[in-house]
XYZ file of C-alpha atoms in Angstrom:
359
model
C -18.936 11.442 27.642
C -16.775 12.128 30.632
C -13.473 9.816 31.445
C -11.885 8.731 34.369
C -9.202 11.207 34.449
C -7.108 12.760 36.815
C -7.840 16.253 35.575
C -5.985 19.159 35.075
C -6.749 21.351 38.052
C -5.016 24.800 36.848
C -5.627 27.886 38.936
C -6.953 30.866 36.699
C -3.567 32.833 36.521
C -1.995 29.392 35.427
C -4.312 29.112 32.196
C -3.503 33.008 31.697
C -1.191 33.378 28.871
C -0.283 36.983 29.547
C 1.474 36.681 32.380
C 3.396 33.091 32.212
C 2.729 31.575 35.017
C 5.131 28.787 36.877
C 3.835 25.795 37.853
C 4.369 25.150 41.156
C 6.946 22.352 41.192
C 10.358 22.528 39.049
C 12.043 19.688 37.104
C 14.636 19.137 39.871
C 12.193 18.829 42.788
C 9.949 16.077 40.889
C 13.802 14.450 39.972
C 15.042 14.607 43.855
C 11.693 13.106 44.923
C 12.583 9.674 42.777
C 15.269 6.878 43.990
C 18.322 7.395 42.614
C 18.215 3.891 41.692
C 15.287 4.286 39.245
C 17.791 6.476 36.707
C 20.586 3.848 36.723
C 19.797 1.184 33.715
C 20.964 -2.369 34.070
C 22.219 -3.602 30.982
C 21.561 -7.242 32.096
C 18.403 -6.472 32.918
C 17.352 -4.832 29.792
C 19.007 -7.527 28.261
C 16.712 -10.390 29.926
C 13.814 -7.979 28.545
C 15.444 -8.591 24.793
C 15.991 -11.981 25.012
C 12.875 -12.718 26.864
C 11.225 -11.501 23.876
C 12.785 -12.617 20.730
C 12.538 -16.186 22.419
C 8.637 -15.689 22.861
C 8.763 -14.820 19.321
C 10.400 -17.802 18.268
C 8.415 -20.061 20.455
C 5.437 -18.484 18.274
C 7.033 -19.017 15.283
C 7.860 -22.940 15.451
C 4.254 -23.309 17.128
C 2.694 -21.699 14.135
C 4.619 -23.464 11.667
C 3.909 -26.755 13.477
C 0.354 -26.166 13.434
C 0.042 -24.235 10.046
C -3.976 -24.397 10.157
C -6.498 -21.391 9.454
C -8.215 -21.391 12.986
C -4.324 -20.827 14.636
C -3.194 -18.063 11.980
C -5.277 -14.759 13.740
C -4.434 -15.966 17.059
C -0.930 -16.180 16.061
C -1.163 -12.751 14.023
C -2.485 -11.017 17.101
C -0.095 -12.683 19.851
C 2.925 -12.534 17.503
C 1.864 -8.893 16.160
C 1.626 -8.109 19.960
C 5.285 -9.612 20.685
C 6.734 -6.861 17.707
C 5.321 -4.182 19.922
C 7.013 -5.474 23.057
C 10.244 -5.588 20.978
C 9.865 -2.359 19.391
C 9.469 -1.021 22.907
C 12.953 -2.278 23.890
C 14.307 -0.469 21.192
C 12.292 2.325 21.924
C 14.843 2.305 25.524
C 17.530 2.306 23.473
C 17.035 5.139 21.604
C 16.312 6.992 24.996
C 19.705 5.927 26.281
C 17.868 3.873 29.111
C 18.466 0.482 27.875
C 22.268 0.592 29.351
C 25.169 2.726 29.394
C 26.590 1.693 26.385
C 25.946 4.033 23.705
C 26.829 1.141 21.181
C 24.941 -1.743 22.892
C 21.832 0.600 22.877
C 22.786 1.139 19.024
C 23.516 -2.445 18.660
C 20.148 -3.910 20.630
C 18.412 -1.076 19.201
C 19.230 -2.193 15.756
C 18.072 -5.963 16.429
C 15.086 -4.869 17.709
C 13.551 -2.533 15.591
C 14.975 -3.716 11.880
C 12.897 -7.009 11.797
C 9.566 -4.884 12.221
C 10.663 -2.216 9.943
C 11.377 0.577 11.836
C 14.764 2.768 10.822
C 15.871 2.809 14.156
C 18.428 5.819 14.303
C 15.811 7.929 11.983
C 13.269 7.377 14.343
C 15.115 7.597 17.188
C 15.778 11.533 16.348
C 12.693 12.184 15.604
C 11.464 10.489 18.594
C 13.608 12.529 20.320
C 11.964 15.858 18.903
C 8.831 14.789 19.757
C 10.106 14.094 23.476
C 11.707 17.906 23.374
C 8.589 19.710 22.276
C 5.814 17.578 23.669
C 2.680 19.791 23.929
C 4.132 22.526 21.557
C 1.588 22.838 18.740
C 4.225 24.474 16.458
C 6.979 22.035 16.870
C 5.930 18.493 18.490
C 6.801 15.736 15.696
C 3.921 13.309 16.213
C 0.311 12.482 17.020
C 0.105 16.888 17.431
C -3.437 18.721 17.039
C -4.009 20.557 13.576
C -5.326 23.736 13.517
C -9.114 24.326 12.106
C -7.318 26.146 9.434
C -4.996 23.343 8.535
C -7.985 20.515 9.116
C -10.172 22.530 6.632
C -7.663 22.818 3.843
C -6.262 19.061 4.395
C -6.948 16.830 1.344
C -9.609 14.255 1.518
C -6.179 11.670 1.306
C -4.661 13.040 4.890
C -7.758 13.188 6.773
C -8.239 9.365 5.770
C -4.975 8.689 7.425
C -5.199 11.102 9.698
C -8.528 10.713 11.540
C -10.295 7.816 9.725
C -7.971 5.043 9.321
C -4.863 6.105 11.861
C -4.272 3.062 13.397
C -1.923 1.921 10.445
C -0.970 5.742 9.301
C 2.806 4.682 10.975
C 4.113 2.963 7.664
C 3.231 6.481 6.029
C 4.580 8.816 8.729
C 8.126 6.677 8.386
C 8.277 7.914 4.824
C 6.394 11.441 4.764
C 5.882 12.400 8.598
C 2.465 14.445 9.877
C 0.073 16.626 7.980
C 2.334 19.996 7.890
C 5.960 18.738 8.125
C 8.358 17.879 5.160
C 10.769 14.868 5.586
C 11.195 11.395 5.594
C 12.936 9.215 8.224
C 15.123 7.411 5.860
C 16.989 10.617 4.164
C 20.121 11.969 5.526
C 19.525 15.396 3.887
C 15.674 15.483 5.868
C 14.726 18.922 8.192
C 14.405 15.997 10.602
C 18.317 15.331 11.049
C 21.194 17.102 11.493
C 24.439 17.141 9.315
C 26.425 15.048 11.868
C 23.208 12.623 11.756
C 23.950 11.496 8.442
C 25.791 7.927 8.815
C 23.581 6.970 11.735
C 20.507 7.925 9.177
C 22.521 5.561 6.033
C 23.179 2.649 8.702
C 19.579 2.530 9.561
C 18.456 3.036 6.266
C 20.461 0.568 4.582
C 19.394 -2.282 7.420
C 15.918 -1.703 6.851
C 16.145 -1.236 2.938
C 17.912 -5.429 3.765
C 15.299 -6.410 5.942
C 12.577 -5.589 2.640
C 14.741 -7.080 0.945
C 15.243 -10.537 3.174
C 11.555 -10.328 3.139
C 11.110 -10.030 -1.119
C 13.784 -13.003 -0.639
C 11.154 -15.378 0.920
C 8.470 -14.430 -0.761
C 10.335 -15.161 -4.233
C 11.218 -18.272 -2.565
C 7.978 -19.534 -0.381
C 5.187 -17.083 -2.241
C 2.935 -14.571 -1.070
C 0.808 -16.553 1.426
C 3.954 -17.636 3.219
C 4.301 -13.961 3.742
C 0.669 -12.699 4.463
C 0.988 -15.896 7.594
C 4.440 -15.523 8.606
C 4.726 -11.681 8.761
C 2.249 -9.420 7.125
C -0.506 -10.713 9.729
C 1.984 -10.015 12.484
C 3.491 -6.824 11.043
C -0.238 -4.859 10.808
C -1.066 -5.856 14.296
C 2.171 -4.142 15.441
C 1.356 -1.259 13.400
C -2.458 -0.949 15.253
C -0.554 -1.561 18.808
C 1.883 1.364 17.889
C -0.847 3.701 16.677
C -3.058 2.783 19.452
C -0.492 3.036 22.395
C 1.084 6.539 20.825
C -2.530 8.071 19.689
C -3.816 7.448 23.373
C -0.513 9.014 25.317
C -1.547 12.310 24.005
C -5.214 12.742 22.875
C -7.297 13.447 24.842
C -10.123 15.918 25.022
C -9.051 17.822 28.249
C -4.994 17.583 27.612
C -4.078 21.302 26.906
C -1.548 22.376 24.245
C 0.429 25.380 23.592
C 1.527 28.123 21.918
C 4.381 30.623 21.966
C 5.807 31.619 25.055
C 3.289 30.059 27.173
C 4.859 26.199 26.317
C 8.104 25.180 28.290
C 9.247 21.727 28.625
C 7.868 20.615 31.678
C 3.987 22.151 30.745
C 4.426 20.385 27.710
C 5.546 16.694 29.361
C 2.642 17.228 31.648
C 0.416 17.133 28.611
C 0.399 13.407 28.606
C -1.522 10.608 30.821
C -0.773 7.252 32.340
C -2.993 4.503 31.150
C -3.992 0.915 32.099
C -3.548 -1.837 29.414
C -4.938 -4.881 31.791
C -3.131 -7.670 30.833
C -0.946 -6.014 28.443
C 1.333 -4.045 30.872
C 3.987 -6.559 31.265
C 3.567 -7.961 28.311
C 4.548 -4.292 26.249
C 6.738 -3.343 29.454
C 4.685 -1.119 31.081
C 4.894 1.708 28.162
C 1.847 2.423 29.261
C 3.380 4.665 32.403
C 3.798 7.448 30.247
C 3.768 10.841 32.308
C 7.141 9.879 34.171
C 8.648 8.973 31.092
C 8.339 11.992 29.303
C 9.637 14.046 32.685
C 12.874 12.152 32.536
C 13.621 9.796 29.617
C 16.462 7.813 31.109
C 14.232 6.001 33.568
C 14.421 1.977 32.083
C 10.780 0.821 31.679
C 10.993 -1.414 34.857
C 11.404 1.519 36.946
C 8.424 3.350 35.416
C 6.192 2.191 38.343
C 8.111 3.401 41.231
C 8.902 6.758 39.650
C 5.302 6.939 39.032
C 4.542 6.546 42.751
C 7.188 9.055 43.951
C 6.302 11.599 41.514
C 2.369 11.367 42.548
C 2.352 13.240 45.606
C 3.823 16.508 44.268
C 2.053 16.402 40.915
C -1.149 16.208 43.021
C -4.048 17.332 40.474
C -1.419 17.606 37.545
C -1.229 14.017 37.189
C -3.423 12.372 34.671
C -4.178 8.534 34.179
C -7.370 7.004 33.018
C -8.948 4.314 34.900
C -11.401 3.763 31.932
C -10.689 0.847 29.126
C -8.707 1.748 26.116
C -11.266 1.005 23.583
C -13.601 3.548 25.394
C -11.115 5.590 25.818
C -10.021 5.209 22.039
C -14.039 5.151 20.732
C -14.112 9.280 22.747
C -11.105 10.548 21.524
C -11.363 9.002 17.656
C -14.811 10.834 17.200
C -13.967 13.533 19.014
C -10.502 14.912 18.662
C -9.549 16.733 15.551
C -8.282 20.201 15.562
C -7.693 22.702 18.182
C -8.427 26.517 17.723
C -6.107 28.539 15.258
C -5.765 31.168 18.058
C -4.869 30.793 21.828
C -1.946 30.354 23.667
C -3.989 27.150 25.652
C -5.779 25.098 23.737
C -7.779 22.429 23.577
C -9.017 19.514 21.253
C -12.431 19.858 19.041
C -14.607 17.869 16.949
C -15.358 18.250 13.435
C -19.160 18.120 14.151
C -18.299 21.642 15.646
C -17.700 23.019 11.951
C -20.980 21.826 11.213
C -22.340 24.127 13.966
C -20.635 27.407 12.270
């Protein structure tokens, strides 16, 4: 089924792998075409973003335990689960440095924001950060990557569950043991994912999740398990499904090309991402949604997304991609048909399993 995308429109030499081709913009010329403005955070205004959300949380909260009845509880599970993505997103600025120019407010706010829904923020933040350095790179990109048909035949009946069957709550797994292929968990100091001088920032975010599990066993012990399935757990796996969703559909996609060897450089491989349109949900999740400028230059603040987006359009031209389609069509193509991408090529592209069937 064709989508609504902006497609790729590479010239033949530019899909050649043999001789390297440029594209025909550079890094600084997309940059100079953006207000300067766009690159300077406000740390009051990411701060109104914070605060905007944790008191919509709250607000939630009370009204949920005022009306404690069975017909509110999924409404509140899927507006409150909704809110922890918004908040995770804030975090998700300060890990990129764009939330403010504080190194230690972004660690600070970052810290708030992301231990309550159970994300380590400083391990994820570096591996974030990998991901956002090696974006299209088959061999080194940290998440939501294409496996090889090789590496898809030989994967356990276990990881293809995750992987392809069930992924929109595979996060809580990648935390501990990261994609098919890769070794590592974002909670150990001594993981390929962090460096030496990584360590304490790893232990500090370790040891505030490891107290937020541990507030949480508190009021269970206290209140009992259906206090916790209502309060959080509902919440929690909606957050989980926004995540998945949101970070599955940034990069899978059945014409995004990805890369191998030589032929991947940073600004091919940030290209390899598309701009999508979440309705209602834009503001809501801060526009996270306005993906391709992020990954060009990561210390754009969310709420200048848009207006990078606009200046960046008329010198990407045809190498701009954003869906006008919905995201559960959108979701329904890719989820049946993306699932490995050749084991040879230096461009490649995603496949279906119902193409082994065909062999």
């Amino acid at each position: 089924m064709p989508s609504n995308l902006v497609k790729l429109n590479a010239s033949p030499k530019a899909e050649s792998s043999e001789d390297g081709a440029e594209l025909p913009f550079t890094l600084q010329q997309l940059k100079s075409a953006i207000p300067p403005e766009c690159f300077q955070p406000s740390a009051w205004k990411s701060l109104s973003y914070f605060f905007l959300d944790v008191s919509v949380i709250s607000l939630l909260y009370a009204v949920a335990h005022y009306l404690d009845s069975w017909w509110f509880w999924p409404v509140f599970w899927l507006m409150q689960g909704t809110m922890f993505w918004a908040l995770f997103v804030v975090g998700h600025d300060c890990g990129h440095g764009s939330f403010s120019k504080s190194k230690s407010l972004n660690n600070w706010i970052g810290h708030l924001a992301h231990t309550p829904i159970l994300v380590p923020f400083h391990g994820w933040r570096i591996s974030h950060r990998t991901h956002h350095q090696n974006t299209g790179n088959i061999d080194t990109d940290e998440s939501w990557y294409p496996v090889t048909e090789s590496q898809y035949r030989q994967m356990p009946w276990y990881e293809k569950l995750f992987r392809f069957e069930v992924l929109l709550i595979a996060y809580p797994l990648y935390l501990f043991k990261r994609s098919p292929g890769k070794k590592g968990s974002h909670f150990l100091p001594n993981s390929p994912l962090f460096r030496p001088t990584e360590k304490w920032d790893v232990i500090t975010s370790t040891v505030c999740w490891t107290l937020m599990v541990g507030f949480l066993g508190y009021l269970t012990y206290q209140y009992g398990w259906l206090f916790l399935l209502k309060y959080y757990f509902g919440p929690y796996v909606v957050f989980v499904m926004w995540l998945d969703l949101v970070t599955f559909l940034h990069h899978t996609e059945s014409d995004i090309p990805w890369y191998r060897g030589k032929d991947w450089y940073f600004l091919k491989g940030a290209l390899s991402t598309i701009d999508r349109n979440y309705g209602l949900i834009n503001n809501i999740h801060h526009n996270i949604g306005t993906h391709v400028a992020h990954h060009l230059f990561l210390s754009i603040p969310h709420y200048h997304l848009k207006t990078a987006t606009e200046a960046l359009k008329p010198i990407l031209g045809d190498y701009y991609r954003e869906s006008g389609e919905s995201i559960l069509r959108s979701f329904v193509r890719s989820y049946l048909t993306c699932h490995f991408v050749s084991d040879t090529g230096a461009i490649v592209y995603y496949r279906s399993k119902q193409d082994l069937k065909k062999v």
